[in-house]
Coordinates of C-alpha atoms in Angstrom, one line a residue:
M1 CA 2.8 15.6 -17.3
A2 CA 1.8 12.7 -16.6
E3 CA 2.1 12.8 -12.7
K4 CA -0.5 15.5 -12.9
K5 CA -3.1 13.6 -14.0
S6 CA -6.2 14.2 -11.9
Y7 CA -7.1 10.2 -11.5
L8 CA -3.7 9.5 -10.1
I9 CA -3.8 11.9 -7.9
Y10 CA -7.3 11.4 -6.5
L11 CA -5.8 7.8 -6.2
R12 CA -2.5 8.7 -4.4
V13 CA -4.5 10.3 -2.0
I14 CA -7.2 7.4 -1.8
A15 CA -4.8 5.1 -1.4
T16 CA -3.1 7.6 1.5
F17 CA -6.2 7.1 3.6
F18 CA -7.3 3.3 3.4
V19 CA -3.0 2.3 4.8
V20 CA -3.8 4.7 7.4
L21 CA -7.7 3.1 7.9
I22 CA -6.4 -1.0 8.2
H23 CA -3.6 0.5 10.8
A24 CA -6.6 2.0 13.0
S25 CA -8.8 -1.3 12.1
T26 CA -6.7 -3.9 12.6
G27 CA -6.0 -4.4 16.4
F28 CA -9.8 -5.0 16.9
L29 CA -9.3 -8.4 14.2
Y30 CA -6.9 -9.9 16.9
H31 CA -10.2 -10.9 19.3
I32 CA -11.9 -12.7 16.9
D33 CA -15.5 -12.8 17.3
T34 CA -16.9 -12.8 14.0
S35 CA -20.5 -12.1 16.0
A36 CA -19.2 -8.8 17.2
F37 CA -19.6 -5.4 15.3
D38 CA -16.5 -4.5 16.3
W39 CA -14.9 -7.4 14.7
N40 CA -17.3 -7.0 11.4
Y41 CA -16.9 -3.1 10.8
A42 CA -13.3 -3.9 10.9
N43 CA -13.0 -6.8 8.9
W44 CA -15.5 -4.5 6.2
I45 CA -12.6 -2.1 6.3
N46 CA -10.2 -4.1 5.7
A47 CA -11.4 -6.0 3.0
A48 CA -12.3 -2.3 1.7
T49 CA -8.8 -0.9 1.9
R50 CA -6.5 -4.1 1.3
C51 CA -5.8 -3.2 -1.9
S52 CA -4.1 0.6 -0.8
V53 CA -0.3 -0.5 -1.6
P54 CA -1.4 -2.2 -4.9
I55 CA -3.0 1.0 -5.9
F56 CA 1.0 2.9 -4.6
V57 CA 2.6 0.0 -6.4
I58 CA 0.0 0.5 -9.6
I59 CA 0.8 4.1 -10.1
S60 CA 4.0 4.1 -9.8
G61 CA 3.8 2.0 -12.9
A62 CA 1.8 3.9 -14.6
L63 CA 3.6 6.9 -14.5
L64 CA 7.0 5.2 -14.1
L65 CA 7.8 2.9 -16.7
Q66 CA 5.8 5.5 -19.5
K67 CA 9.2 7.3 -19.3
D68 CA 11.8 7.3 -20.8
E69 CA 14.9 6.9 -19.2
G70 CA 18.4 5.3 -19.4
T71 CA 18.9 2.2 -16.5
G72 CA 21.7 4.4 -15.0
E73 CA 19.7 7.7 -15.5
F74 CA 16.4 6.0 -13.9
Y75 CA 18.5 5.0 -10.8
K76 CA 20.2 8.5 -10.2
K77 CA 16.9 10.4 -9.8
R78 CA 14.8 8.0 -8.3
L79 CA 16.8 6.1 -6.1
P80 CA 17.9 9.2 -3.7
K81 CA 13.9 9.6 -3.2
L82 CA 13.5 6.7 -2.0
I83 CA 16.7 5.8 -0.1
Y84 CA 17.2 9.2 2.4
P85 CA 13.8 8.2 3.7
F86 CA 14.6 4.9 4.5
I87 CA 17.4 5.7 6.2
F88 CA 16.0 8.7 8.0
W89 CA 12.4 7.0 8.9
T90 CA 14.3 3.5 9.8
L91 CA 16.9 5.4 12.9
I92 CA 13.8 7.5 13.5
Y93 CA 11.4 3.5 14.2
L94 CA 14.8 2.4 15.9
V95 CA 14.5 5.0 18.5
Y96 CA 10.9 5.3 18.9
Y97 CA 10.7 1.4 19.3
F98 CA 13.2 1.4 22.1
Y99 CA 11.3 4.3 23.6
R100 CA 7.8 2.8 23.4
Y101 CA 8.7 -0.7 23.9
T102 CA 11.8 -1.3 26.2
K103 CA 13.2 -0.1 29.3
F104 CA 16.2 1.1 27.0
E105 CA 18.5 2.4 30.4
L106 CA 18.1 -2.4 31.5
L107 CA 19.5 -3.2 28.1
S108 CA 23.1 -4.5 27.6
T109 CA 25.1 -2.7 24.7
D110 CA 25.1 -6.1 22.9
K111 CA 21.1 -6.6 23.0
I112 CA 20.8 -3.3 21.9
M113 CA 22.8 -3.9 18.9
S114 CA 21.5 -7.6 18.1
I115 CA 18.0 -6.1 18.4
S116 CA 19.1 -2.4 16.3
L117 CA 20.9 -4.7 12.8
D118 CA 17.6 -7.3 13.4
K119 CA 15.2 -3.6 12.8
I120 CA 17.6 -2.2 10.1
L121 CA 17.4 -5.6 8.5
H122 CA 14.0 -6.6 8.4
G123 CA 12.0 -2.6 8.8
A124 CA 12.8 -0.3 12.0
N125 CA 8.6 -0.9 12.2
A126 CA 6.0 -3.0 10.4
H127 CA 4.7 -1.0 7.6
L128 CA 8.5 0.1 6.4
W129 CA 8.4 -3.6 4.3
Y130 CA 6.9 -1.3 1.5
L131 CA 10.3 0.3 1.2
Y132 CA 12.0 -2.7 1.0
M133 CA 10.0 -4.0 -1.5
I134 CA 9.3 -0.9 -3.7
I135 CA 12.9 -0.4 -3.6
G136 CA 13.3 -3.8 -5.4
L137 CA 10.6 -2.9 -7.7
Y138 CA 12.5 0.4 -8.7
L139 CA 15.7 -1.5 -9.5
A140 CA 13.5 -3.8 -12.2
I141 CA 12.2 -0.8 -13.6
P142 CA 14.3 0.0 -16.3
F143 CA 14.7 -3.7 -17.3
I144 CA 10.9 -3.9 -17.4
R145 CA 9.9 -0.8 -19.2
K146 CA 12.4 -2.4 -22.0
I147 CA 10.5 -5.6 -21.9
L148 CA 7.0 -3.9 -22.2
V149 CA 8.0 -1.5 -25.1
Q150 CA 8.8 -4.2 -27.2
S151 CA 5.0 -6.3 -26.0
T152 CA 1.5 -6.4 -28.1
Q153 CA -1.4 -5.6 -26.2
R154 CA -1.9 -8.7 -26.3
E155 CA 1.4 -10.4 -24.9
I156 CA 1.4 -7.9 -21.7
E157 CA -2.3 -9.1 -21.0
I158 CA -1.2 -12.9 -20.8
F159 CA 1.6 -11.7 -18.5
L160 CA -0.7 -10.2 -16.8
F161 CA -3.1 -13.2 -16.6
L162 CA -0.2 -15.7 -15.9
W163 CA 0.2 -13.3 -12.8
L164 CA -2.8 -13.8 -11.4
A165 CA -2.8 -17.5 -12.0
S166 CA 0.6 -17.3 -9.9
M167 CA -1.2 -15.8 -7.1
C168 CA -3.4 -19.1 -6.9
I169 CA -0.7 -21.9 -7.7
M170 CA 2.1 -20.1 -5.7
N171 CA 0.5 -19.0 -2.4
K172 CA 1.2 -21.3 0.6
S173 CA -2.0 -21.7 1.9
L174 CA -3.8 -23.1 -1.8
Y175 CA -0.8 -25.4 -2.0
V176 CA -2.7 -28.9 -1.5
A177 CA -5.1 -28.1 -4.4
M178 CA -2.4 -26.2 -7.0
P179 CA -0.1 -28.2 -9.0
K180 CA 3.8 -27.5 -8.2
F181 CA 4.9 -25.5 -10.9
D182 CA 7.0 -22.9 -10.8
L183 CA 5.5 -18.9 -11.6
T184 CA 8.4 -17.1 -9.7
F185 CA 9.1 -15.0 -12.6
F186 CA 4.8 -13.6 -13.0
S187 CA 4.4 -13.5 -9.5
G188 CA 4.8 -10.8 -7.2
Y189 CA 4.1 -7.2 -6.5
I190 CA 6.2 -6.9 -10.2
G191 CA 2.6 -7.8 -11.6
Y192 CA 1.4 -4.4 -10.5
L193 CA 3.4 -2.6 -12.3
V194 CA 2.8 -3.8 -15.3
L195 CA -1.1 -3.5 -14.5
G196 CA -0.3 0.1 -13.6
Y197 CA 1.3 0.8 -17.5
Y198 CA -1.3 -1.6 -18.8
L199 CA -4.7 0.5 -17.8
S200 CA -2.9 4.1 -18.2
M201 CA -2.4 3.3 -21.9
R202 CA -5.9 0.7 -22.5
T203 CA -8.6 2.4 -23.7
F204 CA -12.4 0.7 -23.0
T205 CA -15.4 1.1 -25.0
F206 CA -18.5 -0.4 -23.7
K207 CA -21.2 1.3 -21.9
L208 CA -21.8 2.2 -18.5
Q209 CA -17.8 2.2 -17.4
P210 CA -17.8 3.5 -14.1
W211 CA -20.7 1.3 -13.0
T212 CA -19.3 -1.3 -14.1
F213 CA -15.6 -0.8 -13.0
A214 CA -17.9 -0.1 -9.1
L215 CA -19.2 -3.1 -9.1
L216 CA -16.6 -4.9 -9.9
Y217 CA -14.7 -3.1 -7.1
M218 CA -17.3 -3.6 -4.5
L219 CA -17.9 -7.8 -5.4
M220 CA -14.1 -8.1 -4.7
V221 CA -14.6 -6.5 -1.1
A222 CA -18.1 -8.3 -0.9
I223 CA -15.8 -11.6 -1.6
G224 CA -13.2 -10.7 1.0
A225 CA -15.3 -9.9 3.2
I226 CA -17.6 -12.6 3.2
G227 CA -14.9 -14.5 2.6
S228 CA -12.7 -13.4 5.6
F229 CA -16.0 -14.4 8.3
L230 CA -16.5 -18.0 6.9
I231 CA -12.7 -19.0 7.5
N232 CA -12.5 -17.3 10.6
K233 CA -15.8 -18.0 12.1
E234 CA -14.7 -20.9 14.2
A235 CA -11.0 -20.0 14.3
K236 CA -8.7 -19.3 17.5
K237 CA -5.7 -17.2 15.6
L238 CA -7.0 -14.5 12.6
D239 CA -6.8 -15.7 9.0
P240 CA -5.3 -13.3 7.1
F241 CA -6.2 -15.6 3.8
F242 CA -8.3 -12.9 2.0
Y243 CA -6.2 -9.9 3.2
N244 CA -3.4 -10.9 1.6
Y245 CA -2.2 -8.2 -0.5
L246 CA -0.5 -10.8 -3.1
F247 CA -4.4 -12.3 -3.7
I248 CA -6.2 -12.4 -6.9
T249 CA -9.6 -10.9 -5.3
T250 CA -6.9 -8.0 -3.8
A251 CA -5.6 -7.6 -7.8
I252 CA -9.0 -7.7 -9.1
A253 CA -10.4 -4.7 -6.6
A254 CA -6.7 -2.9 -7.3
G255 CA -7.3 -2.6 -10.9
A256 CA -11.0 -2.1 -11.2
L257 CA -11.0 0.9 -8.3
F258 CA -8.1 2.0 -11.0
M259 CA -10.4 2.4 -13.5
W260 CA -13.6 3.7 -11.5
I261 CA -11.3 6.8 -10.2
K262 CA -10.0 6.8 -14.3
T263 CA -12.9 7.0 -15.6
T264 CA -14.9 9.4 -13.4
T265 CA -12.3 11.4 -12.6
Q266 CA -9.9 11.6 -15.2
A267 CA -10.8 15.4 -16.7
A268 CA -12.1 16.1 -13.0
H269 CA -10.9 19.8 -11.1
V270 CA -9.1 18.3 -8.0
P271 CA -10.0 20.4 -5.2
N272 CA -6.5 22.0 -2.9
W273 CA -7.4 19.7 0.1
I274 CA -6.7 16.7 -1.8
M275 CA -3.6 18.1 -3.8
G276 CA -2.3 19.3 0.0
V277 CA -2.7 15.5 0.8
D278 CA -1.1 13.9 -2.1
K279 CA 1.8 16.5 -1.7
Y280 CA 2.4 14.9 1.5
S281 CA 0.8 11.8 0.5
F282 CA 4.6 9.4 0.9
G283 CA 5.6 11.5 4.4
I284 CA 1.9 10.6 5.5
Y285 CA 2.3 6.9 5.1
L286 CA 5.8 6.9 6.3
S287 CA 5.3 9.0 9.7
H288 CA 1.8 7.8 10.5
I289 CA 2.2 5.1 12.6
I290 CA 3.2 7.4 15.5
P291 CA 0.7 9.7 15.8
L292 CA -2.0 7.0 15.4
N293 CA 0.1 5.1 18.2
F294 CA -1.4 8.3 20.4
L295 CA -4.4 8.7 18.6
H296 CA -6.1 5.7 18.4
P297 CA -6.0 4.7 22.2
L298 CA -6.6 8.5 23.5
L299 CA -10.2 8.7 21.5
S300 CA -10.8 4.9 22.4
K301 CA -11.5 6.4 25.8
F302 CA -14.2 8.5 24.7
M303 CA -16.0 7.2 21.7
G304 CA -17.0 3.5 20.6
T305 CA -15.1 1.5 17.4
A306 CA -17.4 3.3 14.9
W307 CA -16.3 6.5 15.6
V308 CA -12.8 6.0 16.3
I309 CA -11.4 4.1 13.2
P310 CA -12.9 7.2 11.4
L311 CA -11.4 9.8 13.4
A312 CA -8.4 8.2 13.8
T313 CA -7.3 7.7 10.6
I314 CA -8.3 11.4 9.9
S315 CA -6.4 12.9 13.1
T316 CA -4.1 11.0 12.0
I317 CA -3.4 12.1 8.3
V318 CA -3.7 15.7 9.8
V319 CA -0.7 15.4 12.6
S320 CA 1.3 13.2 9.3
I321 CA 1.1 15.9 6.9
A322 CA 2.3 19.0 9.7
I323 CA 5.4 16.2 10.7
T324 CA 5.8 16.3 7.3
Y325 CA 5.3 19.8 6.8
L326 CA 7.8 20.7 9.7
I327 CA 10.6 17.9 8.6
R328 CA 10.7 19.7 5.2
K329 CA 11.2 22.7 7.3
L330 CA 14.5 21.6 8.5
P331 CA 17.7 21.9 6.6
Y332 CA 18.0 19.2 3.8
G333 CA 14.5 17.8 5.2
K334 CA 12.5 17.7 1.9
Y335 CA 15.1 14.8 0.9
V336 CA 14.4 12.2 4.1
S337 CA 10.9 13.5 4.9
G338 CA 9.4 11.4 2.5

């Protein structure tokens, strides 16, 4: 089965660690001091890990765009795996928001209803934006598949080129320097789905492939880190230009990392602990904010930033696995845990 390919398991685990690393480090970026160790450390971590969500979408493209399923069959089989966790974790984070950030007993009923409606419509926690995005992509997958089946390799490459171009042309920060072409059809996360399909099917024959892809990934990381350093040197407010999930350097980094891992682990044995993290990866993504919000400040009392970020990341993943495991032990828990 495609989903058992070892390189996809490694990539999913890497993307999971990357997501938690982002959330464990980003807070240090908002106090802008580009001469400080904390800021630069967090900057390089963010530059290296911003391809996390793109990797998740690329994996979805690699797995789902090759399946021969009717539209109704696809929706029936795939959408509940997203919608049930979406409802469950929206409610969990709604309760968590009122508990952590408000004096609930002082709020009026109208205020509670207003906040709840806003959270339900736009995300009960910031990281849940991913569910709104991926559900939209899943609705489109049966139709994208039909297009790709009828497309040649060259036509797919043309689509991907126009998608990369759209990341610059449709980028608001580059508006003054770009022509006002409407490349909406090619823009957005849909390109990562197509990229996953393309890279999973494509075979390259040039020598030193792992080294080439590794160096390309590291080059994109360096561009992101150095670029972020330069544009924030005199800034009063963080400019996340190079951290954008929909930017050309992030897309190239995601594609290069995908191929780097594919060319080095395609036939590799997967350790049990990697399999374990992979098994709970979606649950880790959904639940990790709550343990991270407690563990990060706790660790910060005893050690410096250099240790806090990696240790908070690892401990958060361990606790998130435990949370997901326990939820799955509850009646119907496996349907909502992620």
